[in-house]
Amino acid sequence: MATDYLWIEGIPFHTTTIRDLRSLQNEFVVRDEDVITLSYPKSGTNWIKEIINLIHTRGDPSWVQSVVSWERSPWVETPEGLELIKKQKDPRSYASHLPMHLFPKSLFTSKAKIIYIMRNPRDVIISGYHFHKTLKITKNPNSFEEYFEWFLRGNVPYGSWFDHIGGWLQMRGKDNFLLISYEELHQDLRASVEKVSQFLGTKLSSEELDSVLKNVTFQAMKDNKMSNFSLLSDIYMDHRKACFLRKGIAGDWKNQLTVAQSEAFDKVYQEKMAGLPPGLFPWE
Ligand code: PPS
């Protein structure tokens, strides 16, 4: 079990992160054809990745049922992920939880398609707590109260949720940037998949769309061993403690946060999010 984080540039990371993020930032070349999923951890990254992968195969599930998700859309900030990305053919699909100021700089002059998925941070806390209990590559919280405090201070892997979203939202309005939310996927999965496929420039037939929808439900992904993380080595995760696809709902925080925690969260949220336009976030 890991006892501490890996600290890079003053931000905590999992111990599996590339230590020399500055070299990655300067040397990795983003291509115009790349499709990049970006998110703060526990925001629904693997859900949107699955959707992107299935749009790529026009709803044919054979790829998502035969290759594990972290090989279909690898993490750019891990050594293994980076090697896989270098071997991918165009259009490459990869993902990252890196904050904007640490992401490879070539992104900002490329036409790569970026999909940023966000989720109500209160639910991100709950999901993150359960996940971090299971992880062997990071510091583990002793209690929910402790994790909640870490989160508010940004003392969790990839740093502050507020800084992450505040950074990446600066890309809003660019043609190659799609902002989507976990809540939106829940509310209307069909419309969300259509939005993503339109952004990717893929026109799906109604049969193809139906097949994407069928294969990205919570249950379908939970039953797919290539997507449910059961094949992730127990070097990384203690599978006895929790499932990766845990509850898959929006608004679970209401059952978990105490009134005092909820009020403490709202106070920080209001301070940190002041200045962003109202109506931007579906959870407000
Ligand atoms: S990670 O570890 O940061 O990459 O995690 P991430 O994929 O961003 O987020 C994990 C949460 O997303 C939920 N999830 C889904 N919800 C609904 N439907 C589908 N298909 C789906 N796929 C993943 C997953 O269950 C985690 O949320 P919680 O609240 O913990 O269940």
PDB file of C-alpha atoms and ligand atoms in Angstrom:
ATOM      1  CA  MET A   1       0.000   0.000   0.000  1.00  0.00           C
ATOM      2  CA  ALA A   2       1.366   3.422  -0.979  1.00  0.00           C
ATOM      3  CA  THR A   3       2.068   5.751   1.920  1.00  0.00           C
ATOM      4  CA  ASP A   4       2.425   9.037   0.071  1.00  0.00           C
ATOM      5  CA  TYR A   5       1.909  10.761  -3.236  1.00  0.00           C
ATOM      6  CA  LEU A   6       4.456  11.502  -5.877  1.00  0.00           C
ATOM      7  CA  TRP A   7       4.830  15.294  -5.741  1.00  0.00           C
ATOM      8  CA  ILE A   8       5.536  17.026  -9.063  1.00  0.00           C
ATOM      9  CA  GLU A   9       5.552  20.808  -9.474  1.00  0.00           C
ATOM     10  CA  GLY A  10       3.859  21.114  -6.084  1.00  0.00           C
ATOM     11  CA  ILE A  11       0.929  18.867  -7.076  1.00  0.00           C
ATOM     12  CA  PRO A  12       0.271  15.368  -5.705  1.00  0.00           C
ATOM     13  CA  PHE A  13       0.153  12.512  -8.240  1.00  0.00           C
ATOM     14  CA  HIS A  14      -0.196   8.730  -8.230  1.00  0.00           C
ATOM     15  CA  THR A  15       3.179   7.029  -7.928  1.00  0.00           C
ATOM     16  CA  THR A  16       2.742   5.660 -11.482  1.00  0.00           C
ATOM     17  CA  THR A  17       2.897   9.136 -13.083  1.00  0.00           C
ATOM     18  CA  ILE A  18       5.822  10.105 -15.320  1.00  0.00           C
ATOM     19  CA  ARG A  19       8.242  11.911 -13.021  1.00  0.00           C
ATOM     20  CA  ASP A  20       9.593  14.239 -15.663  1.00  0.00           C
ATOM     21  CA  LEU A  21       6.348  15.939 -16.624  1.00  0.00           C
ATOM     22  CA  ARG A  22       8.282  18.954 -17.922  1.00  0.00           C
ATOM     23  CA  SER A  23       9.931  16.816 -20.635  1.00  0.00           C
ATOM     24  CA  LEU A  24       6.545  15.327 -21.545  1.00  0.00           C
ATOM     25  CA  GLN A  25       5.175  18.830 -21.731  1.00  0.00           C
ATOM     26  CA  ASN A  26       7.919  20.017 -24.063  1.00  0.00           C
ATOM     27  CA  GLU A  27       8.529  16.919 -26.164  1.00  0.00           C
ATOM     28  CA  PHE A  28       5.213  15.108 -26.759  1.00  0.00           C
ATOM     29  CA  VAL A  29       3.791  16.096 -30.138  1.00  0.00           C
ATOM     30  CA  VAL A  30      -0.004  16.319 -30.279  1.00  0.00           C
ATOM     31  CA  ARG A  31      -1.310  15.642 -33.796  1.00  0.00           C
ATOM     32  CA  ASP A  32      -4.228  17.423 -35.472  1.00  0.00           C
ATOM     33  CA  GLU A  33      -5.994  14.043 -35.875  1.00  0.00           C
ATOM     34  CA  ASP A  34      -5.809  13.190 -32.130  1.00  0.00           C
ATOM     35  CA  VAL A  35      -8.944  12.800 -30.026  1.00  0.00           C
ATOM     36  CA  ILE A  36      -8.118  13.639 -26.414  1.00  0.00           C
ATOM     37  CA  THR A  37     -10.348  13.015 -23.393  1.00  0.00           C
ATOM     38  CA  LEU A  38      -9.563  15.346 -20.529  1.00  0.00           C
ATOM     39  CA  SER A  39     -11.022  15.379 -17.055  1.00  0.00           C
ATOM     40  CA  TYR A  40     -10.461  15.721 -13.373  1.00  0.00           C
ATOM     41  CA  PRO A  41     -10.408  12.167 -11.910  1.00  0.00           C
ATOM     42  CA  LYS A  42     -13.756  10.471 -11.188  1.00  0.00           C
ATOM     43  CA  SER A  43     -15.722  12.703 -13.542  1.00  0.00           C
ATOM     44  CA  GLY A  44     -16.897   9.977 -15.940  1.00  0.00           C
ATOM     45  CA  THR A  45     -13.712   9.776 -18.024  1.00  0.00           C
ATOM     46  CA  ASN A  46     -14.059   6.079 -18.778  1.00  0.00           C
ATOM     47  CA  TRP A  47     -17.705   6.514 -19.761  1.00  0.00           C
ATOM     48  CA  ILE A  48     -16.881   9.135 -22.375  1.00  0.00           C
ATOM     49  CA  LYS A  49     -13.828   7.143 -23.532  1.00  0.00           C
ATOM     50  CA  GLU A  50     -16.089   4.129 -24.129  1.00  0.00           C
ATOM     51  CA  ILE A  51     -18.471   6.333 -26.127  1.00  0.00           C
ATOM     52  CA  ILE A  52     -15.578   7.695 -28.228  1.00  0.00           C
ATOM     53  CA  ASN A  53     -14.226   4.177 -28.836  1.00  0.00           C
ATOM     54  CA  LEU A  54     -17.649   2.912 -29.933  1.00  0.00           C
ATOM     55  CA  ILE A  55     -18.257   5.898 -32.200  1.00  0.00           C
ATOM     56  CA  HIS A  56     -14.883   5.083 -33.775  1.00  0.00           C
ATOM     57  CA  THR A  57     -16.038   1.522 -34.563  1.00  0.00           C
ATOM     58  CA  ARG A  58     -19.513   2.767 -35.579  1.00  0.00           C
ATOM     59  CA  GLY A  59     -21.154   0.833 -32.771  1.00  0.00           C
ATOM     60  CA  ASP A  60     -19.324  -2.453 -33.400  1.00  0.00           C
ATOM     61  CA  PRO A  61     -18.566  -3.700 -29.850  1.00  0.00           C
ATOM     62  CA  SER A  62     -15.821  -6.174 -30.795  1.00  0.00           C
ATOM     63  CA  TRP A  63     -12.981  -3.715 -29.989  1.00  0.00           C
ATOM     64  CA  VAL A  64     -14.344  -2.640 -26.591  1.00  0.00           C
ATOM     65  CA  GLN A  65     -15.011  -6.290 -25.768  1.00  0.00           C
ATOM     66  CA  SER A  66     -11.524  -7.512 -26.661  1.00  0.00           C
ATOM     67  CA  VAL A  67      -9.075  -4.770 -25.614  1.00  0.00           C
ATOM     68  CA  VAL A  68      -8.882  -3.253 -22.121  1.00  0.00           C
ATOM     69  CA  SER A  69      -9.973   0.364 -21.903  1.00  0.00           C
ATOM     70  CA  TRP A  70      -6.575   1.707 -20.790  1.00  0.00           C
ATOM     71  CA  GLU A  71      -5.051   0.321 -23.999  1.00  0.00           C
ATOM     72  CA  ARG A  72      -7.807   1.671 -26.266  1.00  0.00           C
ATOM     73  CA  SER A  73      -7.378   5.225 -24.924  1.00  0.00           C
ATOM     74  CA  PRO A  74      -4.162   5.247 -22.875  1.00  0.00           C
ATOM     75  CA  TRP A  75      -3.127   7.828 -20.275  1.00  0.00           C
ATOM     76  CA  VAL A  76      -0.538  10.212 -21.645  1.00  0.00           C
ATOM     77  CA  GLU A  77       0.969  10.875 -18.214  1.00  0.00           C
ATOM     78  CA  THR A  78       1.987   7.268 -17.508  1.00  0.00           C
ATOM     79  CA  PRO A  79       5.101   5.646 -19.034  1.00  0.00           C
ATOM     80  CA  GLU A  80       3.071   2.639 -20.299  1.00  0.00           C
ATOM     81  CA  GLY A  81       0.336   4.852 -21.711  1.00  0.00           C
ATOM     82  CA  LEU A  82       2.816   7.077 -23.482  1.00  0.00           C
ATOM     83  CA  GLU A  83       4.477   4.091 -25.172  1.00  0.00           C
ATOM     84  CA  LEU A  84       1.090   2.823 -26.383  1.00  0.00           C
ATOM     85  CA  ILE A  85       0.130   6.260 -27.728  1.00  0.00           C
ATOM     86  CA  LYS A  86       3.381   6.444 -29.693  1.00  0.00           C
ATOM     87  CA  LYS A  87       2.438   3.167 -31.404  1.00  0.00           C
ATOM     88  CA  GLN A  88      -1.184   4.149 -32.186  1.00  0.00           C
ATOM     89  CA  LYS A  89      -2.283   4.818 -35.752  1.00  0.00           C
ATOM     90  CA  ASP A  90      -4.191   7.999 -36.627  1.00  0.00           C
ATOM     91  CA  PRO A  91      -6.663   9.030 -35.426  1.00  0.00           C
ATOM     92  CA  ARG A  92      -5.140   8.399 -32.017  1.00  0.00           C
ATOM     93  CA  SER A  93      -7.371   8.381 -28.946  1.00  0.00           C
ATOM     94  CA  TYR A  94      -5.884   9.055 -25.541  1.00  0.00           C
ATOM     95  CA  ALA A  95      -6.746  10.584 -22.204  1.00  0.00           C
ATOM     96  CA  SER A  96      -5.337  12.669 -19.406  1.00  0.00           C
ATOM     97  CA  HIS A  97      -6.176  14.041 -16.003  1.00  0.00           C
ATOM     98  CA  LEU A  98      -3.325  16.560 -16.173  1.00  0.00           C
ATOM     99  CA  PRO A  99      -4.115  20.146 -15.274  1.00  0.00           C
ATOM    100  CA  MET A 100      -3.893  22.485 -18.256  1.00  0.00           C
ATOM    101  CA  HIS A 101      -0.616  24.115 -17.222  1.00  0.00           C
ATOM    102  CA  LEU A 102       1.179  20.732 -17.219  1.00  0.00           C
ATOM    103  CA  PHE A 103      -0.281  19.288 -20.459  1.00  0.00           C
ATOM    104  CA  PRO A 104       2.001  18.913 -23.533  1.00  0.00           C
ATOM    105  CA  LYS A 105       2.329  22.399 -24.987  1.00  0.00           C
ATOM    106  CA  SER A 106       1.891  21.308 -28.614  1.00  0.00           C
ATOM    107  CA  LEU A 107      -1.830  20.831 -27.885  1.00  0.00           C
ATOM    108  CA  PHE A 108      -2.363  24.548 -27.884  1.00  0.00           C
ATOM    109  CA  THR A 109      -1.211  25.006 -31.475  1.00  0.00           C
ATOM    110  CA  SER A 110      -2.860  21.828 -32.797  1.00  0.00           C
ATOM    111  CA  LYS A 111      -6.342  21.136 -34.136  1.00  0.00           C
ATOM    112  CA  ALA A 112      -6.671  17.979 -32.006  1.00  0.00           C
ATOM    113  CA  LYS A 113     -10.206  17.375 -30.793  1.00  0.00           C
ATOM    114  CA  ILE A 114     -10.507  17.818 -27.047  1.00  0.00           C
ATOM    115  CA  ILE A 115     -13.433  16.513 -25.011  1.00  0.00           C
ATOM    116  CA  TYR A 116     -13.471  17.755 -21.421  1.00  0.00           C
ATOM    117  CA  ILE A 117     -15.873  15.881 -19.173  1.00  0.00           C
ATOM    118  CA  MET A 118     -16.875  17.451 -15.867  1.00  0.00           C
ATOM    119  CA  ARG A 119     -19.026  16.248 -12.974  1.00  0.00           C
ATOM    120  CA  ASN A 120     -20.602  17.768  -9.891  1.00  0.00           C
ATOM    121  CA  PRO A 121     -17.552  18.071  -7.615  1.00  0.00           C
ATOM    122  CA  ARG A 122     -19.597  16.850  -4.658  1.00  0.00           C
ATOM    123  CA  ASP A 123     -20.093  13.514  -6.460  1.00  0.00           C
ATOM    124  CA  VAL A 124     -16.434  13.580  -7.528  1.00  0.00           C
ATOM    125  CA  ILE A 125     -15.522  13.641  -3.832  1.00  0.00           C
ATOM    126  CA  ILE A 126     -17.694  10.614  -3.018  1.00  0.00           C
ATOM    127  CA  SER A 127     -16.489   8.616  -6.018  1.00  0.00           C
ATOM    128  CA  GLY A 128     -12.884   9.621  -5.329  1.00  0.00           C
ATOM    129  CA  TYR A 129     -13.053   8.569  -1.692  1.00  0.00           C
ATOM    130  CA  HIS A 130     -14.243   5.045  -2.524  1.00  0.00           C
ATOM    131  CA  PHE A 131     -11.669   4.736  -5.317  1.00  0.00           C
ATOM    132  CA  HIS A 132      -8.781   5.988  -3.193  1.00  0.00           C
ATOM    133  CA  LYS A 133      -9.517   3.420  -0.498  1.00  0.00           C
ATOM    134  CA  THR A 134      -8.732   0.737  -3.073  1.00  0.00           C
ATOM    135  CA  LEU A 135      -5.647   2.236  -4.730  1.00  0.00           C
ATOM    136  CA  LYS A 136      -2.165   0.982  -3.962  1.00  0.00           C
ATOM    137  CA  ILE A 137      -0.408   3.709  -5.961  1.00  0.00           C
ATOM    138  CA  THR A 138      -1.384   6.675  -3.845  1.00  0.00           C
ATOM    139  CA  LYS A 139      -1.859   7.904  -0.306  1.00  0.00           C
ATOM    140  CA  ASN A 140      -4.973   6.300   1.204  1.00  0.00           C
ATOM    141  CA  PRO A 141      -7.398   8.223   3.403  1.00  0.00           C
ATOM    142  CA  ASN A 142      -8.188   6.850   6.856  1.00  0.00           C
ATOM    143  CA  SER A 143     -11.715   8.211   6.782  1.00  0.00           C
ATOM    144  CA  PHE A 144     -14.173  10.078   4.582  1.00  0.00           C
ATOM    145  CA  GLU A 145     -13.728  13.177   6.768  1.00  0.00           C
ATOM    146  CA  GLU A 146     -10.006  13.112   6.088  1.00  0.00           C
ATOM    147  CA  TYR A 147     -10.468  12.688   2.329  1.00  0.00           C
ATOM    148  CA  PHE A 148     -13.033  15.516   2.269  1.00  0.00           C
ATOM    149  CA  GLU A 149     -10.493  17.877   3.870  1.00  0.00           C
ATOM    150  CA  TRP A 150      -7.762  16.770   1.454  1.00  0.00           C
ATOM    151  CA  PHE A 151     -10.093  17.434  -1.493  1.00  0.00           C
ATOM    152  CA  LEU A 152     -11.005  20.934  -0.353  1.00  0.00           C
ATOM    153  CA  ARG A 153      -7.300  21.762   0.024  1.00  0.00           C
ATOM    154  CA  GLY A 154      -6.428  20.216  -3.362  1.00  0.00           C
ATOM    155  CA  ASN A 155      -4.306  17.640  -1.565  1.00  0.00           C
ATOM    156  CA  VAL A 156      -5.484  14.726  -3.760  1.00  0.00           C
ATOM    157  CA  PRO A 157      -4.041  13.276  -6.993  1.00  0.00           C
ATOM    158  CA  TYR A 158      -3.967  15.878  -9.795  1.00  0.00           C
ATOM    159  CA  GLY A 159      -4.504  18.679  -7.291  1.00  0.00           C
ATOM    160  CA  SER A 160      -7.398  21.049  -6.866  1.00  0.00           C
ATOM    161  CA  TRP A 161     -10.670  20.378  -8.727  1.00  0.00           C
ATOM    162  CA  PHE A 162     -11.225  24.138  -8.788  1.00  0.00           C
ATOM    163  CA  ASP A 163      -7.854  24.830 -10.433  1.00  0.00           C
ATOM    164  CA  HIS A 164      -8.330  21.969 -12.907  1.00  0.00           C
ATOM    165  CA  ILE A 165     -11.694  23.090 -14.177  1.00  0.00           C
ATOM    166  CA  GLY A 166     -10.749  26.769 -14.034  1.00  0.00           C
ATOM    167  CA  GLY A 167      -7.714  26.032 -16.210  1.00  0.00           C
ATOM    168  CA  TRP A 168      -9.310  23.865 -18.891  1.00  0.00           C
ATOM    169  CA  LEU A 169     -12.441  25.989 -19.161  1.00  0.00           C
ATOM    170  CA  GLN A 170     -10.251  28.692 -20.656  1.00  0.00           C
ATOM    171  CA  MET A 171     -10.499  26.590 -23.856  1.00  0.00           C
ATOM    172  CA  ARG A 172     -14.278  27.140 -23.934  1.00  0.00           C
ATOM    173  CA  GLY A 173     -15.520  28.511 -27.228  1.00  0.00           C
ATOM    174  CA  LYS A 174     -12.697  27.020 -29.320  1.00  0.00           C
ATOM    175  CA  ASP A 175     -13.892  24.910 -32.275  1.00  0.00           C
ATOM    176  CA  ASN A 176     -11.801  21.925 -31.203  1.00  0.00           C
ATOM    177  CA  PHE A 177     -13.035  21.909 -27.582  1.00  0.00           C
ATOM    178  CA  LEU A 178     -16.192  20.096 -26.461  1.00  0.00           C
ATOM    179  CA  LEU A 179     -17.396  20.540 -22.896  1.00  0.00           C
ATOM    180  CA  ILE A 180     -19.713  17.814 -21.672  1.00  0.00           C
ATOM    181  CA  SER A 181     -20.903  16.752 -18.240  1.00  0.00           C
ATOM    182  CA  TYR A 182     -21.546  13.486 -16.454  1.00  0.00           C
ATOM    183  CA  GLU A 183     -24.987  14.847 -15.550  1.00  0.00           C
ATOM    184  CA  GLU A 184     -25.755  15.529 -19.229  1.00  0.00           C
ATOM    185  CA  LEU A 185     -24.861  11.931 -20.137  1.00  0.00           C
ATOM    186  CA  HIS A 186     -27.267  10.758 -17.458  1.00  0.00           C
ATOM    187  CA  GLN A 187     -30.027  13.099 -18.487  1.00  0.00           C
ATOM    188  CA  ASP A 188     -30.018  12.264 -22.193  1.00  0.00           C
ATOM    189  CA  LEU A 189     -27.492   9.654 -23.278  1.00  0.00           C
ATOM    190  CA  ARG A 190     -28.754   9.556 -26.877  1.00  0.00           C
ATOM    191  CA  ALA A 191     -28.457  13.321 -27.351  1.00  0.00           C
ATOM    192  CA  SER A 192     -25.031  13.281 -25.665  1.00  0.00           C
ATOM    193  CA  VAL A 193     -23.698  10.532 -27.943  1.00  0.00           C
ATOM    194  CA  GLU A 194     -25.045  12.407 -30.973  1.00  0.00           C
ATOM    195  CA  LYS A 195     -23.309  15.567 -29.734  1.00  0.00           C
ATOM    196  CA  VAL A 196     -20.003  13.721 -29.361  1.00  0.00           C
ATOM    197  CA  SER A 197     -20.277  11.994 -32.747  1.00  0.00           C
ATOM    198  CA  GLN A 198     -21.095  15.278 -34.448  1.00  0.00           C
ATOM    199  CA  PHE A 199     -18.080  16.889 -32.775  1.00  0.00           C
ATOM    200  CA  LEU A 200     -15.910  14.006 -34.001  1.00  0.00           C
ATOM    201  CA  GLY A 201     -17.333  14.377 -37.508  1.00  0.00           C
ATOM    202  CA  THR A 202     -18.854  10.872 -37.563  1.00  0.00           C
ATOM    203  CA  LYS A 203     -22.399  10.524 -38.822  1.00  0.00           C
ATOM    204  CA  LEU A 204     -23.862   7.354 -37.292  1.00  0.00           C
ATOM    205  CA  SER A 205     -26.837   5.466 -38.728  1.00  0.00           C
ATOM    206  CA  SER A 206     -29.669   4.864 -36.276  1.00  0.00           C
ATOM    207  CA  GLU A 207     -28.597   1.193 -35.907  1.00  0.00           C
ATOM    208  CA  GLU A 208     -25.009   2.260 -35.189  1.00  0.00           C
ATOM    209  CA  LEU A 209     -26.199   4.820 -32.648  1.00  0.00           C
ATOM    210  CA  ASP A 210     -28.419   2.218 -30.962  1.00  0.00           C
ATOM    211  CA  SER A 211     -25.461  -0.117 -30.672  1.00  0.00           C
ATOM    212  CA  VAL A 212     -23.273   2.589 -29.098  1.00  0.00           C
ATOM    213  CA  LEU A 213     -26.054   3.315 -26.597  1.00  0.00           C
ATOM    214  CA  LYS A 214     -26.533  -0.367 -25.763  1.00  0.00           C
ATOM    215  CA  ASN A 215     -22.836  -0.848 -25.028  1.00  0.00           C
ATOM    216  CA  VAL A 216     -22.226   2.225 -22.849  1.00  0.00           C
ATOM    217  CA  THR A 217     -24.886   1.716 -20.211  1.00  0.00           C
ATOM    218  CA  PHE A 218     -23.605   1.334 -16.656  1.00  0.00           C
ATOM    219  CA  GLN A 219     -24.619  -2.333 -16.653  1.00  0.00           C
ATOM    220  CA  ALA A 220     -23.047  -3.088 -20.054  1.00  0.00           C
ATOM    221  CA  MET A 221     -19.742  -1.555 -18.944  1.00  0.00           C
ATOM    222  CA  LYS A 222     -19.920  -3.269 -15.553  1.00  0.00           C
ATOM    223  CA  ASP A 223     -20.431  -6.622 -17.305  1.00  0.00           C
ATOM    224  CA  ASN A 224     -17.611  -6.016 -19.800  1.00  0.00           C
ATOM    225  CA  LYS A 225     -14.340  -7.184 -18.247  1.00  0.00           C
ATOM    226  CA  MET A 226     -12.430  -5.012 -20.743  1.00  0.00           C
ATOM    227  CA  SER A 227     -14.139  -1.921 -19.309  1.00  0.00           C
ATOM    228  CA  ASN A 228     -14.827  -2.702 -15.654  1.00  0.00           C
ATOM    229  CA  PHE A 229     -11.177  -2.665 -14.493  1.00  0.00           C
ATOM    230  CA  SER A 230     -11.394  -6.185 -13.045  1.00  0.00           C
ATOM    231  CA  LEU A 231      -8.358  -7.011 -15.219  1.00  0.00           C
ATOM    232  CA  LEU A 232      -6.284  -4.187 -13.754  1.00  0.00           C
ATOM    233  CA  SER A 233      -3.366  -5.772 -11.917  1.00  0.00           C
ATOM    234  CA  ASP A 234      -3.735  -5.941  -8.156  1.00  0.00           C
ATOM    235  CA  ILE A 235      -0.392  -4.138  -8.022  1.00  0.00           C
ATOM    236  CA  TYR A 236      -2.488  -1.012  -8.573  1.00  0.00           C
ATOM    237  CA  MET A 237      -5.802  -1.705  -6.908  1.00  0.00           C
ATOM    238  CA  ASP A 238      -7.278  -3.851  -4.149  1.00  0.00           C
ATOM    239  CA  HIS A 239     -10.310  -5.244  -5.948  1.00  0.00           C
ATOM    240  CA  ARG A 240     -11.808  -6.585  -2.704  1.00  0.00           C
ATOM    241  CA  LYS A 241     -12.413  -3.077  -1.364  1.00  0.00           C
ATOM    242  CA  ALA A 242     -14.586  -1.559  -4.124  1.00  0.00           C
ATOM    243  CA  CYS A 243     -15.585  -1.836  -7.781  1.00  0.00           C
ATOM    244  CA  PHE A 244     -14.464   0.750 -10.309  1.00  0.00           C
ATOM    245  CA  LEU A 245     -18.005   0.976 -11.668  1.00  0.00           C
ATOM    246  CA  ARG A 246     -19.387   1.584  -8.215  1.00  0.00           C
ATOM    247  CA  LYS A 247     -22.830   3.250  -8.310  1.00  0.00           C
ATOM    248  CA  GLY A 248     -22.810   5.301 -11.492  1.00  0.00           C
ATOM    249  CA  ILE A 249     -25.416   7.821 -10.399  1.00  0.00           C
ATOM    250  CA  ALA A 250     -25.657  11.608 -10.201  1.00  0.00           C
ATOM    251  CA  GLY A 251     -26.440  13.267  -6.864  1.00  0.00           C
ATOM    252  CA  ASP A 252     -25.149  10.521  -4.539  1.00  0.00           C
ATOM    253  CA  TRP A 253     -23.457  13.254  -2.461  1.00  0.00           C
ATOM    254  CA  LYS A 254     -26.852  14.047  -0.944  1.00  0.00           C
ATOM    255  CA  ASN A 255     -26.758  10.676   0.833  1.00  0.00           C
ATOM    256  CA  GLN A 256     -23.168  11.042   1.973  1.00  0.00           C
ATOM    257  CA  LEU A 257     -22.232  14.616   2.906  1.00  0.00           C
ATOM    258  CA  THR A 258     -23.264  15.898   6.323  1.00  0.00           C
ATOM    259  CA  VAL A 259     -24.984  19.300   6.474  1.00  0.00           C
ATOM    260  CA  ALA A 260     -21.771  20.793   7.895  1.00  0.00           C
ATOM    261  CA  GLN A 261     -19.668  19.282   5.075  1.00  0.00           C
ATOM    262  CA  SER A 262     -22.131  20.474   2.471  1.00  0.00           C
ATOM    263  CA  GLU A 263     -22.025  24.015   3.870  1.00  0.00           C
ATOM    264  CA  ALA A 264     -18.235  23.988   4.092  1.00  0.00           C
ATOM    265  CA  PHE A 265     -18.082  22.816   0.490  1.00  0.00           C
ATOM    266  CA  ASP A 266     -20.511  25.497  -0.727  1.00  0.00           C
ATOM    267  CA  LYS A 267     -18.444  28.220   0.926  1.00  0.00           C
ATOM    268  CA  VAL A 268     -15.245  27.155  -0.854  1.00  0.00           C
ATOM    269  CA  TYR A 269     -17.140  26.563  -4.115  1.00  0.00           C
ATOM    270  CA  GLN A 270     -18.628  30.057  -4.105  1.00  0.00           C
ATOM    271  CA  GLU A 271     -15.264  31.662  -3.420  1.00  0.00           C
ATOM    272  CA  LYS A 272     -13.351  29.691  -6.021  1.00  0.00           C
ATOM    273  CA  MET A 273     -15.964  29.690  -8.795  1.00  0.00           C
ATOM    274  CA  ALA A 274     -16.881  33.372  -8.582  1.00  0.00           C
ATOM    275  CA  GLY A 275     -16.444  34.922 -11.998  1.00  0.00           C
ATOM    276  CA  LEU A 276     -17.597  31.939 -14.058  1.00  0.00           C
ATOM    277  CA  PRO A 277     -20.882  32.556 -15.905  1.00  0.00           C
ATOM    278  CA  PRO A 278     -24.092  31.240 -14.321  1.00  0.00           C
ATOM    279  CA  GLY A 279     -25.717  28.295 -16.091  1.00  0.00           C
ATOM    280  CA  LEU A 280     -22.401  26.765 -17.127  1.00  0.00           C
ATOM    281  CA  PHE A 281     -22.704  23.837 -14.735  1.00  0.00           C
ATOM    282  CA  PRO A 282     -25.729  21.515 -14.748  1.00  0.00           C
ATOM    283  CA  TRP A 283     -25.442  20.866 -11.009  1.00  0.00           C
ATOM    284  CA  GLU A 284     -25.997  24.514 -10.017  1.00  0.00           C
TER     285      GLU A 284
HETATM  286  S1  PPS B   1     -11.025   7.719 -13.252  1.00  0.00           S
HETATM  287  O1  PPS B   1     -10.479   6.710 -12.298  1.00  0.00           O
HETATM  288  O2  PPS B   1     -10.668   9.058 -12.803  1.00  0.00           O
HETATM  289  O3  PPS B   1     -10.631   7.494 -14.630  1.00  0.00           O
HETATM  290  O4  PPS B   1     -12.610   7.563 -13.100  1.00  0.00           O
HETATM  291  P1  PPS B   1     -13.734   8.118 -14.105  1.00  0.00           P
HETATM  292  O5  PPS B   1     -13.899   7.163 -15.206  1.00  0.00           O
HETATM  293  O6  PPS B   1     -13.443   9.536 -14.432  1.00  0.00           O
HETATM  294  O7  PPS B   1     -15.021   8.118 -13.182  1.00  0.00           O
HETATM  295  C1  PPS B   1     -15.505   6.945 -12.562  1.00  0.00           C
HETATM  296  C2  PPS B   1     -16.966   7.188 -12.222  1.00  0.00           C
HETATM  297  O8  PPS B   1     -17.745   7.141 -13.446  1.00  0.00           O
HETATM  298  C3  PPS B   1     -18.759   6.153 -13.298  1.00  0.00           C
HETATM  299  N1  PPS B   1     -19.110   5.538 -14.592  1.00  0.00           N
HETATM  300  C4  PPS B   1     -20.367   5.493 -15.071  1.00  0.00           C
HETATM  301  N2  PPS B   1     -21.516   6.001 -14.595  1.00  0.00           N
HETATM  302  C5  PPS B   1     -22.648   5.760 -15.311  1.00  0.00           C
HETATM  303  N3  PPS B   1     -22.663   5.042 -16.460  1.00  0.00           N
HETATM  304  C6  PPS B   1     -21.535   4.528 -16.983  1.00  0.00           C
HETATM  305  N4  PPS B   1     -21.576   3.827 -18.115  1.00  0.00           N
HETATM  306  C7  PPS B   1     -20.303   4.750 -16.279  1.00  0.00           C
HETATM  307  N5  PPS B   1     -19.002   4.402 -16.484  1.00  0.00           N
HETATM  308  C8  PPS B   1     -18.304   4.888 -15.445  1.00  0.00           C
HETATM  309  C9  PPS B   1     -18.155   5.166 -12.314  1.00  0.00           C
HETATM  310  O9  PPS B   1     -19.127   4.309 -11.777  1.00  0.00           O
HETATM  311  C10 PPS B   1     -17.535   6.127 -11.303  1.00  0.00           C
HETATM  312  O10 PPS B   1     -18.530   6.790 -10.519  1.00  0.00           O
HETATM  313  P2  PPS B   1     -19.059   6.261  -9.083  1.00  0.00           P
HETATM  314  O11 PPS B   1     -19.888   7.397  -8.554  1.00  0.00           O
HETATM  315  O12 PPS B   1     -17.876   5.975  -8.240  1.00  0.00           O
HETATM  316  O13 PPS B   1     -19.893   5.049  -9.377  1.00  0.00           O
END
